[in-house]
Amino acid sequence: MAEEHKHEESIMEKIAEKIHGHDGSSSSDSDDEKKASSIKTKIFRLFGREKPVHKVFGGGKPADIFLWRNKKVSGGVLGAATLSWILFELLQYNLLTLFGHVSILALAVLFLWSSATTFIHKKPPHIPEVHIPEEVVLQLASGLRIEINRGFTILRNIALGRDLKKFLMVVAGLWVLSKVGSSCNFLTLIYIATVVLFTIPVLYEKYEDKVDDFGEKAMKEIKKQYAVLDEKVLSKVMSKIPKGAFKKKD
């Protein structure tokens, strides 16, 4: 009886060890998961981005075009923009004149081709129906509306004197924009913006880890320099302004 009791105790001890070992491994796994999640949350993303680049652009067909998911469509759009800039800017071609000549040529060719097929007993040319998808337009309009409203909110807060840092950044950005506008016309500016949209996002998506690492270092340096500027200049300027000057009126 004593041997059987000892045997039962040894079995119970083994079971208890297995249970404790399983609990220990599960707790260590949960600790590792917590550490991994905390590491992931500490990753710096440029401009505070929390979503992938594709989602930032809406995640639909416009994002596919800007990020070269469909190389033929993206190349065609960028090529058309480049051709338009060459015609209107370098060759000084008039938009209405170009549209009229191209339309006349295209309609004449298609009309003669369709008419000729009736005499030679062949099928007329296949002319596809062209229409703009409603979904794409709504996505672009929705994204543009959100960004415009966000910009209006930022400008309102700046105008109310609530954020001196953003005020200085906006003034610097507008000054750079005025300098760029004085050196090139509106069409060239639009073309530059188009080229930037088709190159910078796809390059950033490809090298985002390196860019984010560099951006983190740059942001730390900017914050350090801004702290020095705030301590030596901005705080003194703000101290001379009456405290109730920027308070929102009821």
PDB file of C-alpha atoms in Angstrom:
ATOM      1  CA  MET A   1       0.000   0.000   0.000  1.00  0.00           C
ATOM      2  CA  ALA A   2       2.832   2.359   0.859  1.00  0.00           C
ATOM      3  CA  GLU A   3       4.488   1.720  -2.532  1.00  0.00           C
ATOM      4  CA  GLU A   4       1.227   2.397  -4.364  1.00  0.00           C
ATOM      5  CA  HIS A   5       0.777   5.653  -2.399  1.00  0.00           C
ATOM      6  CA  LYS A   6       4.320   6.749  -3.308  1.00  0.00           C
ATOM      7  CA  HIS A   7       3.685   5.858  -6.950  1.00  0.00           C
ATOM      8  CA  GLU A   8       0.504   7.950  -6.983  1.00  0.00           C
ATOM      9  CA  GLU A   9       2.376  10.893  -5.384  1.00  0.00           C
ATOM     10  CA  SER A  10       5.130  10.723  -8.013  1.00  0.00           C
ATOM     11  CA  ILE A  11       2.543  10.738 -10.800  1.00  0.00           C
ATOM     12  CA  MET A  12       0.801  13.764  -9.246  1.00  0.00           C
ATOM     13  CA  GLU A  13       4.132  15.599  -8.957  1.00  0.00           C
ATOM     14  CA  LYS A  14       4.901  15.000 -12.639  1.00  0.00           C
ATOM     15  CA  ILE A  15       1.475  16.281 -13.655  1.00  0.00           C
ATOM     16  CA  ALA A  16       1.941  19.378 -11.471  1.00  0.00           C
ATOM     17  CA  GLU A  17       5.378  20.033 -13.028  1.00  0.00           C
ATOM     18  CA  LYS A  18       3.925  19.810 -16.522  1.00  0.00           C
ATOM     19  CA  ILE A  19       1.121  22.207 -15.611  1.00  0.00           C
ATOM     20  CA  HIS A  20       3.536  24.704 -14.055  1.00  0.00           C
ATOM     21  CA  GLY A  21       5.886  24.377 -17.023  1.00  0.00           C
ATOM     22  CA  HIS A  22       3.006  25.019 -19.432  1.00  0.00           C
ATOM     23  CA  ASP A  23       1.913  28.050 -17.417  1.00  0.00           C
ATOM     24  CA  GLY A  24       5.453  29.368 -17.372  1.00  0.00           C
ATOM     25  CA  SER A  25       5.862  28.965 -21.138  1.00  0.00           C
ATOM     26  CA  SER A  26       2.494  30.573 -21.806  1.00  0.00           C
ATOM     27  CA  SER A  27       3.318  33.491 -19.523  1.00  0.00           C
ATOM     28  CA  SER A  28       6.700  33.902 -21.205  1.00  0.00           C
ATOM     29  CA  ASP A  29       4.985  33.806 -24.595  1.00  0.00           C
ATOM     30  CA  SER A  30       2.543  36.478 -23.489  1.00  0.00           C
ATOM     31  CA  ASP A  31       5.445  38.580 -22.181  1.00  0.00           C
ATOM     32  CA  ASP A  32       7.229  38.209 -25.515  1.00  0.00           C
ATOM     33  CA  GLU A  33       4.073  39.233 -27.358  1.00  0.00           C
ATOM     34  CA  LYS A  34       3.703  42.287 -25.126  1.00  0.00           C
ATOM     35  CA  LYS A  35       7.324  43.248 -25.760  1.00  0.00           C
ATOM     36  CA  ALA A  36       6.900  42.785 -29.514  1.00  0.00           C
ATOM     37  CA  SER A  37       3.729  44.861 -29.520  1.00  0.00           C
ATOM     38  CA  SER A  38       5.416  47.597 -27.497  1.00  0.00           C
ATOM     39  CA  ILE A  39       8.315  47.613 -29.961  1.00  0.00           C
ATOM     40  CA  LYS A  40       5.908  47.875 -32.877  1.00  0.00           C
ATOM     41  CA  THR A  41       4.113  50.829 -31.283  1.00  0.00           C
ATOM     42  CA  LYS A  42       7.408  52.657 -30.872  1.00  0.00           C
ATOM     43  CA  ILE A  43       8.235  52.562 -34.598  1.00  0.00           C
ATOM     44  CA  PHE A  44       8.427  56.088 -35.993  1.00  0.00           C
ATOM     45  CA  ARG A  45       6.491  56.815 -39.165  1.00  0.00           C
ATOM     46  CA  LEU A  46       6.878  59.984 -41.209  1.00  0.00           C
ATOM     47  CA  PHE A  47       4.153  62.625 -40.589  1.00  0.00           C
ATOM     48  CA  GLY A  48       2.634  60.390 -37.898  1.00  0.00           C
ATOM     49  CA  ARG A  49       1.422  57.893 -40.481  1.00  0.00           C
ATOM     50  CA  GLU A  50      -0.409  54.893 -38.997  1.00  0.00           C
ATOM     51  CA  LYS A  51      -1.704  53.309 -42.222  1.00  0.00           C
ATOM     52  CA  PRO A  52       0.197  51.842 -45.184  1.00  0.00           C
ATOM     53  CA  VAL A  53       0.988  54.223 -48.043  1.00  0.00           C
ATOM     54  CA  HIS A  54      -1.606  52.541 -50.248  1.00  0.00           C
ATOM     55  CA  LYS A  55      -4.325  53.223 -47.655  1.00  0.00           C
ATOM     56  CA  VAL A  56      -3.191  56.837 -47.280  1.00  0.00           C
ATOM     57  CA  PHE A  57      -3.996  57.378 -50.975  1.00  0.00           C
ATOM     58  CA  GLY A  58      -7.460  55.885 -50.538  1.00  0.00           C
ATOM     59  CA  GLY A  59      -6.664  52.232 -51.207  1.00  0.00           C
ATOM     60  CA  GLY A  60      -8.532  52.166 -54.544  1.00  0.00           C
ATOM     61  CA  LYS A  61      -7.666  52.630 -58.198  1.00  0.00           C
ATOM     62  CA  PRO A  62      -6.148  56.124 -57.703  1.00  0.00           C
ATOM     63  CA  ALA A  63      -3.722  54.622 -55.166  1.00  0.00           C
ATOM     64  CA  ASP A  64      -2.880  51.822 -57.619  1.00  0.00           C
ATOM     65  CA  ILE A  65      -2.069  54.446 -60.263  1.00  0.00           C
ATOM     66  CA  PHE A  66       0.094  56.645 -58.033  1.00  0.00           C
ATOM     67  CA  LEU A  67       1.976  53.637 -56.593  1.00  0.00           C
ATOM     68  CA  TRP A  68       2.478  51.949 -59.990  1.00  0.00           C
ATOM     69  CA  ARG A  69       0.473  48.826 -59.154  1.00  0.00           C
ATOM     70  CA  ASN A  70      -0.640  48.896 -62.803  1.00  0.00           C
ATOM     71  CA  LYS A  71       2.464  50.022 -64.666  1.00  0.00           C
ATOM     72  CA  LYS A  72       0.733  50.451 -68.030  1.00  0.00           C
ATOM     73  CA  VAL A  73      -1.926  52.807 -66.665  1.00  0.00           C
ATOM     74  CA  SER A  74       0.548  54.729 -64.482  1.00  0.00           C
ATOM     75  CA  GLY A  75       3.004  55.068 -67.346  1.00  0.00           C
ATOM     76  CA  GLY A  76       0.226  56.169 -69.675  1.00  0.00           C
ATOM     77  CA  VAL A  77      -1.004  58.873 -67.300  1.00  0.00           C
ATOM     78  CA  LEU A  78       2.503  60.187 -66.632  1.00  0.00           C
ATOM     79  CA  GLY A  79       3.337  60.037 -70.350  1.00  0.00           C
ATOM     80  CA  ALA A  80       0.179  61.966 -71.221  1.00  0.00           C
ATOM     81  CA  ALA A  81       1.035  64.609 -68.619  1.00  0.00           C
ATOM     82  CA  THR A  82       4.576  64.901 -69.990  1.00  0.00           C
ATOM     83  CA  LEU A  83       3.333  65.166 -73.592  1.00  0.00           C
ATOM     84  CA  SER A  84       0.811  67.827 -72.589  1.00  0.00           C
ATOM     85  CA  TRP A  85       3.494  69.849 -70.809  1.00  0.00           C
ATOM     86  CA  ILE A  86       5.802  69.648 -73.836  1.00  0.00           C
ATOM     87  CA  LEU A  87       3.049  70.733 -76.232  1.00  0.00           C
ATOM     88  CA  PHE A  88       1.669  73.593 -74.151  1.00  0.00           C
ATOM     89  CA  GLU A  89       4.829  74.830 -72.427  1.00  0.00           C
ATOM     90  CA  LEU A  90       7.766  74.127 -74.721  1.00  0.00           C
ATOM     91  CA  LEU A  91       6.019  74.271 -78.098  1.00  0.00           C
ATOM     92  CA  GLN A  92       3.553  76.958 -76.937  1.00  0.00           C
ATOM     93  CA  TYR A  93       0.601  75.094 -78.440  1.00  0.00           C
ATOM     94  CA  ASN A  94      -2.860  76.442 -77.642  1.00  0.00           C
ATOM     95  CA  LEU A  95      -5.180  74.091 -75.751  1.00  0.00           C
ATOM     96  CA  LEU A  96      -8.303  74.803 -77.786  1.00  0.00           C
ATOM     97  CA  THR A  97      -6.407  74.601 -81.067  1.00  0.00           C
ATOM     98  CA  LEU A  98      -4.866  71.257 -80.112  1.00  0.00           C
ATOM     99  CA  PHE A  99      -8.197  69.858 -78.944  1.00  0.00           C
ATOM    100  CA  GLY A 100      -9.898  70.946 -82.155  1.00  0.00           C
ATOM    101  CA  HIS A 101      -7.219  69.518 -84.479  1.00  0.00           C
ATOM    102  CA  VAL A 102      -7.001  66.193 -82.644  1.00  0.00           C
ATOM    103  CA  SER A 103     -10.782  65.829 -82.539  1.00  0.00           C
ATOM    104  CA  ILE A 104     -11.129  66.619 -86.247  1.00  0.00           C
ATOM    105  CA  LEU A 105      -8.417  64.120 -87.182  1.00  0.00           C
ATOM    106  CA  ALA A 106      -9.802  61.343 -84.960  1.00  0.00           C
ATOM    107  CA  LEU A 107     -13.403  61.780 -86.102  1.00  0.00           C
ATOM    108  CA  ALA A 108     -12.411  61.984 -89.766  1.00  0.00           C
ATOM    109  CA  VAL A 109     -10.350  58.784 -89.588  1.00  0.00           C
ATOM    110  CA  LEU A 110     -13.089  56.860 -87.751  1.00  0.00           C
ATOM    111  CA  PHE A 111     -15.826  58.165 -90.038  1.00  0.00           C
ATOM    112  CA  LEU A 112     -13.962  57.228 -93.230  1.00  0.00           C
ATOM    113  CA  TRP A 113     -12.979  53.870 -91.798  1.00  0.00           C
ATOM    114  CA  SER A 114     -16.583  53.045 -90.789  1.00  0.00           C
ATOM    115  CA  SER A 115     -17.907  54.190 -94.154  1.00  0.00           C
ATOM    116  CA  ALA A 116     -15.339  52.174 -96.078  1.00  0.00           C
ATOM    117  CA  THR A 117     -16.248  48.950 -94.278  1.00  0.00           C
ATOM    118  CA  THR A 118     -19.758  49.053 -95.773  1.00  0.00           C
ATOM    119  CA  PHE A 119     -18.316  48.955 -99.307  1.00  0.00           C
ATOM    120  CA  ILE A 120     -15.723  46.247 -98.696  1.00  0.00           C
ATOM    121  CA  HIS A 121     -18.120  44.162 -96.583  1.00  0.00           C
ATOM    122  CA  LYS A 122     -16.046  44.081 -93.431  1.00  0.00           C
ATOM    123  CA  LYS A 123     -16.868  44.674 -89.829  1.00  0.00           C
ATOM    124  CA  PRO A 124     -16.786  48.317 -88.702  1.00  0.00           C
ATOM    125  CA  PRO A 125     -14.090  49.339 -86.213  1.00  0.00           C
ATOM    126  CA  HIS A 126     -14.764  48.536 -82.583  1.00  0.00           C
ATOM    127  CA  ILE A 127     -15.139  51.803 -80.714  1.00  0.00           C
ATOM    128  CA  PRO A 128     -15.365  51.150 -76.953  1.00  0.00           C
ATOM    129  CA  GLU A 129     -17.752  53.053 -74.734  1.00  0.00           C
ATOM    130  CA  VAL A 130     -15.794  55.457 -72.565  1.00  0.00           C
ATOM    131  CA  HIS A 131     -17.206  56.555 -69.229  1.00  0.00           C
ATOM    132  CA  ILE A 132     -15.793  57.788 -65.932  1.00  0.00           C
ATOM    133  CA  PRO A 133     -16.490  55.345 -63.063  1.00  0.00           C
ATOM    134  CA  GLU A 134     -18.568  56.908 -60.303  1.00  0.00           C
ATOM    135  CA  GLU A 135     -16.618  55.099 -57.563  1.00  0.00           C
ATOM    136  CA  VAL A 136     -13.281  56.628 -58.571  1.00  0.00           C
ATOM    137  CA  VAL A 137     -14.728  60.146 -58.708  1.00  0.00           C
ATOM    138  CA  LEU A 138     -16.404  59.731 -55.304  1.00  0.00           C
ATOM    139  CA  GLN A 139     -13.164  58.438 -53.746  1.00  0.00           C
ATOM    140  CA  LEU A 140     -11.168  61.360 -55.106  1.00  0.00           C
ATOM    141  CA  ALA A 141     -13.825  63.875 -54.082  1.00  0.00           C
ATOM    142  CA  SER A 142     -14.118  62.394 -50.584  1.00  0.00           C
ATOM    143  CA  GLY A 143     -10.364  62.382 -50.015  1.00  0.00           C
ATOM    144  CA  LEU A 144     -10.029  65.908 -51.370  1.00  0.00           C
ATOM    145  CA  ARG A 145     -12.893  67.141 -49.175  1.00  0.00           C
ATOM    146  CA  ILE A 146     -11.314  65.681 -46.031  1.00  0.00           C
ATOM    147  CA  GLU A 147      -7.933  67.247 -46.753  1.00  0.00           C
ATOM    148  CA  ILE A 148      -9.459  70.655 -47.597  1.00  0.00           C
ATOM    149  CA  ASN A 149     -11.522  70.660 -44.384  1.00  0.00           C
ATOM    150  CA  ARG A 150      -8.449  69.686 -42.395  1.00  0.00           C
ATOM    151  CA  GLY A 151      -6.528  72.534 -43.990  1.00  0.00           C
ATOM    152  CA  PHE A 152      -9.316  75.003 -43.170  1.00  0.00           C
ATOM    153  CA  THR A 153      -9.284  73.847 -39.539  1.00  0.00           C
ATOM    154  CA  ILE A 154      -5.519  74.311 -39.290  1.00  0.00           C
ATOM    155  CA  LEU A 155      -5.707  77.775 -40.866  1.00  0.00           C
ATOM    156  CA  ARG A 156      -8.511  78.777 -38.482  1.00  0.00           C
ATOM    157  CA  ASN A 157      -6.517  77.680 -35.442  1.00  0.00           C
ATOM    158  CA  ILE A 158      -3.495  79.579 -36.727  1.00  0.00           C
ATOM    159  CA  ALA A 159      -5.568  82.704 -37.385  1.00  0.00           C
ATOM    160  CA  LEU A 160      -6.882  82.532 -33.801  1.00  0.00           C
ATOM    161  CA  GLY A 161      -3.308  82.523 -32.516  1.00  0.00           C
ATOM    162  CA  ARG A 162      -3.508  79.076 -30.935  1.00  0.00           C
ATOM    163  CA  ASP A 163      -0.365  77.532 -32.416  1.00  0.00           C
ATOM    164  CA  LEU A 164       2.715  79.664 -33.040  1.00  0.00           C
ATOM    165  CA  LYS A 165       4.720  76.718 -34.332  1.00  0.00           C
ATOM    166  CA  LYS A 166       2.221  75.929 -37.089  1.00  0.00           C
ATOM    167  CA  PHE A 167       1.979  79.641 -37.892  1.00  0.00           C
ATOM    168  CA  LEU A 168       5.715  79.804 -38.587  1.00  0.00           C
ATOM    169  CA  MET A 169       5.594  76.575 -40.629  1.00  0.00           C
ATOM    170  CA  VAL A 170       2.695  77.815 -42.779  1.00  0.00           C
ATOM    171  CA  VAL A 171       4.366  81.186 -43.358  1.00  0.00           C
ATOM    172  CA  ALA A 172       7.586  79.429 -44.400  1.00  0.00           C
ATOM    173  CA  GLY A 173       5.652  77.096 -46.726  1.00  0.00           C
ATOM    174  CA  LEU A 174       3.749  79.952 -48.354  1.00  0.00           C
ATOM    175  CA  TRP A 175       6.982  81.881 -48.816  1.00  0.00           C
ATOM    176  CA  VAL A 176       8.591  78.878 -50.562  1.00  0.00           C
ATOM    177  CA  LEU A 177       5.451  78.495 -52.713  1.00  0.00           C
ATOM    178  CA  SER A 178       5.616  82.156 -53.733  1.00  0.00           C
ATOM    179  CA  LYS A 179       9.271  81.780 -54.730  1.00  0.00           C
ATOM    180  CA  VAL A 180       8.504  78.669 -56.779  1.00  0.00           C
ATOM    181  CA  GLY A 181       5.532  80.441 -58.402  1.00  0.00           C
ATOM    182  CA  SER A 182       7.686  83.401 -59.389  1.00  0.00           C
ATOM    183  CA  SER A 183      10.177  81.152 -61.185  1.00  0.00           C
ATOM    184  CA  CYS A 184       7.681  79.018 -63.153  1.00  0.00           C
ATOM    185  CA  ASN A 185       4.106  79.341 -64.414  1.00  0.00           C
ATOM    186  CA  PHE A 186       1.021  77.489 -63.216  1.00  0.00           C
ATOM    187  CA  LEU A 187       1.174  74.750 -65.862  1.00  0.00           C
ATOM    188  CA  THR A 188       4.772  73.889 -65.006  1.00  0.00           C
ATOM    189  CA  LEU A 189       3.865  73.847 -61.317  1.00  0.00           C
ATOM    190  CA  ILE A 190       1.019  71.402 -61.993  1.00  0.00           C
ATOM    191  CA  TYR A 191       3.350  69.179 -64.023  1.00  0.00           C
ATOM    192  CA  ILE A 192       5.974  69.211 -61.249  1.00  0.00           C
ATOM    193  CA  ALA A 193       3.286  68.236 -58.731  1.00  0.00           C
ATOM    194  CA  THR A 194       2.177  65.393 -61.025  1.00  0.00           C
ATOM    195  CA  VAL A 195       5.726  64.079 -61.376  1.00  0.00           C
ATOM    196  CA  VAL A 196       6.173  64.262 -57.603  1.00  0.00           C
ATOM    197  CA  LEU A 197       2.941  62.295 -57.041  1.00  0.00           C
ATOM    198  CA  PHE A 198       4.116  59.573 -59.412  1.00  0.00           C
ATOM    199  CA  THR A 199       7.671  59.291 -58.030  1.00  0.00           C
ATOM    200  CA  ILE A 200       7.981  60.247 -54.344  1.00  0.00           C
ATOM    201  CA  PRO A 201       5.208  57.982 -52.907  1.00  0.00           C
ATOM    202  CA  VAL A 202       6.385  54.853 -54.739  1.00  0.00           C
ATOM    203  CA  LEU A 203      10.002  55.498 -53.735  1.00  0.00           C
ATOM    204  CA  TYR A 204       8.949  56.128 -50.148  1.00  0.00           C
ATOM    205  CA  GLU A 205       6.924  52.907 -50.099  1.00  0.00           C
ATOM    206  CA  LYS A 206       9.970  51.001 -51.338  1.00  0.00           C
ATOM    207  CA  TYR A 207      12.452  52.523 -48.870  1.00  0.00           C
ATOM    208  CA  GLU A 208      10.064  53.551 -46.076  1.00  0.00           C
ATOM    209  CA  ASP A 209      12.140  52.026 -43.243  1.00  0.00           C
ATOM    210  CA  LYS A 210      15.251  53.965 -44.217  1.00  0.00           C
ATOM    211  CA  VAL A 211      13.300  57.164 -44.860  1.00  0.00           C
ATOM    212  CA  ASP A 212      11.428  56.877 -41.549  1.00  0.00           C
ATOM    213  CA  ASP A 213      14.699  56.334 -39.694  1.00  0.00           C
ATOM    214  CA  PHE A 214      16.193  59.421 -41.308  1.00  0.00           C
ATOM    215  CA  GLY A 215      12.982  61.356 -40.668  1.00  0.00           C
ATOM    216  CA  GLU A 216      13.052  60.429 -36.985  1.00  0.00           C
ATOM    217  CA  LYS A 217      16.569  61.798 -36.634  1.00  0.00           C
ATOM    218  CA  ALA A 218      15.636  64.936 -38.563  1.00  0.00           C
ATOM    219  CA  MET A 219      12.548  65.521 -36.408  1.00  0.00           C
ATOM    220  CA  LYS A 220      14.614  65.214 -33.218  1.00  0.00           C
ATOM    221  CA  GLU A 221      17.072  67.776 -34.534  1.00  0.00           C
ATOM    222  CA  ILE A 222      14.252  70.118 -35.622  1.00  0.00           C
ATOM    223  CA  LYS A 223      12.603  69.855 -32.196  1.00  0.00           C
ATOM    224  CA  LYS A 224      15.933  70.593 -30.535  1.00  0.00           C
ATOM    225  CA  GLN A 225      16.498  73.691 -32.671  1.00  0.00           C
ATOM    226  CA  TYR A 226      12.894  74.811 -32.164  1.00  0.00           C
ATOM    227  CA  ALA A 227      13.299  74.467 -28.385  1.00  0.00           C
ATOM    228  CA  VAL A 228      16.344  76.746 -28.553  1.00  0.00           C
ATOM    229  CA  LEU A 229      14.438  79.249 -30.723  1.00  0.00           C
ATOM    230  CA  ASP A 230      11.430  79.091 -28.412  1.00  0.00           C
ATOM    231  CA  GLU A 231      13.550  79.694 -25.343  1.00  0.00           C
ATOM    232  CA  LYS A 232      15.565  82.590 -26.766  1.00  0.00           C
ATOM    233  CA  VAL A 233      13.072  84.359 -29.053  1.00  0.00           C
ATOM    234  CA  LEU A 234       9.481  83.094 -29.153  1.00  0.00           C
ATOM    235  CA  SER A 235       8.904  82.942 -25.395  1.00  0.00           C
ATOM    236  CA  LYS A 236      10.067  86.542 -25.046  1.00  0.00           C
ATOM    237  CA  VAL A 237       7.782  87.663 -27.871  1.00  0.00           C
ATOM    238  CA  MET A 238       4.783  85.806 -26.457  1.00  0.00           C
ATOM    239  CA  SER A 239       5.426  87.194 -22.967  1.00  0.00           C
ATOM    240  CA  LYS A 240       4.990  90.731 -24.307  1.00  0.00           C
ATOM    241  CA  ILE A 241       1.553  89.887 -25.786  1.00  0.00           C
ATOM    242  CA  PRO A 242      -1.412  90.341 -23.380  1.00  0.00           C
ATOM    243  CA  LYS A 243      -2.653  86.986 -22.071  1.00  0.00           C
ATOM    244  CA  GLY A 244      -6.293  87.582 -23.058  1.00  0.00           C
ATOM    245  CA  ALA A 245      -5.507  88.710 -26.601  1.00  0.00           C
ATOM    246  CA  PHE A 246      -5.890  85.257 -28.196  1.00  0.00           C
ATOM    247  CA  LYS A 247      -8.654  83.868 -26.007  1.00  0.00           C
ATOM    248  CA  LYS A 248     -11.752  82.812 -27.853  1.00  0.00           C
ATOM    249  CA  LYS A 249     -14.652  85.146 -27.335  1.00  0.00           C
ATOM    250  CA  ASP A 250     -17.942  83.718 -26.130  1.00  0.00           C
TER     251      ASP A 250
END
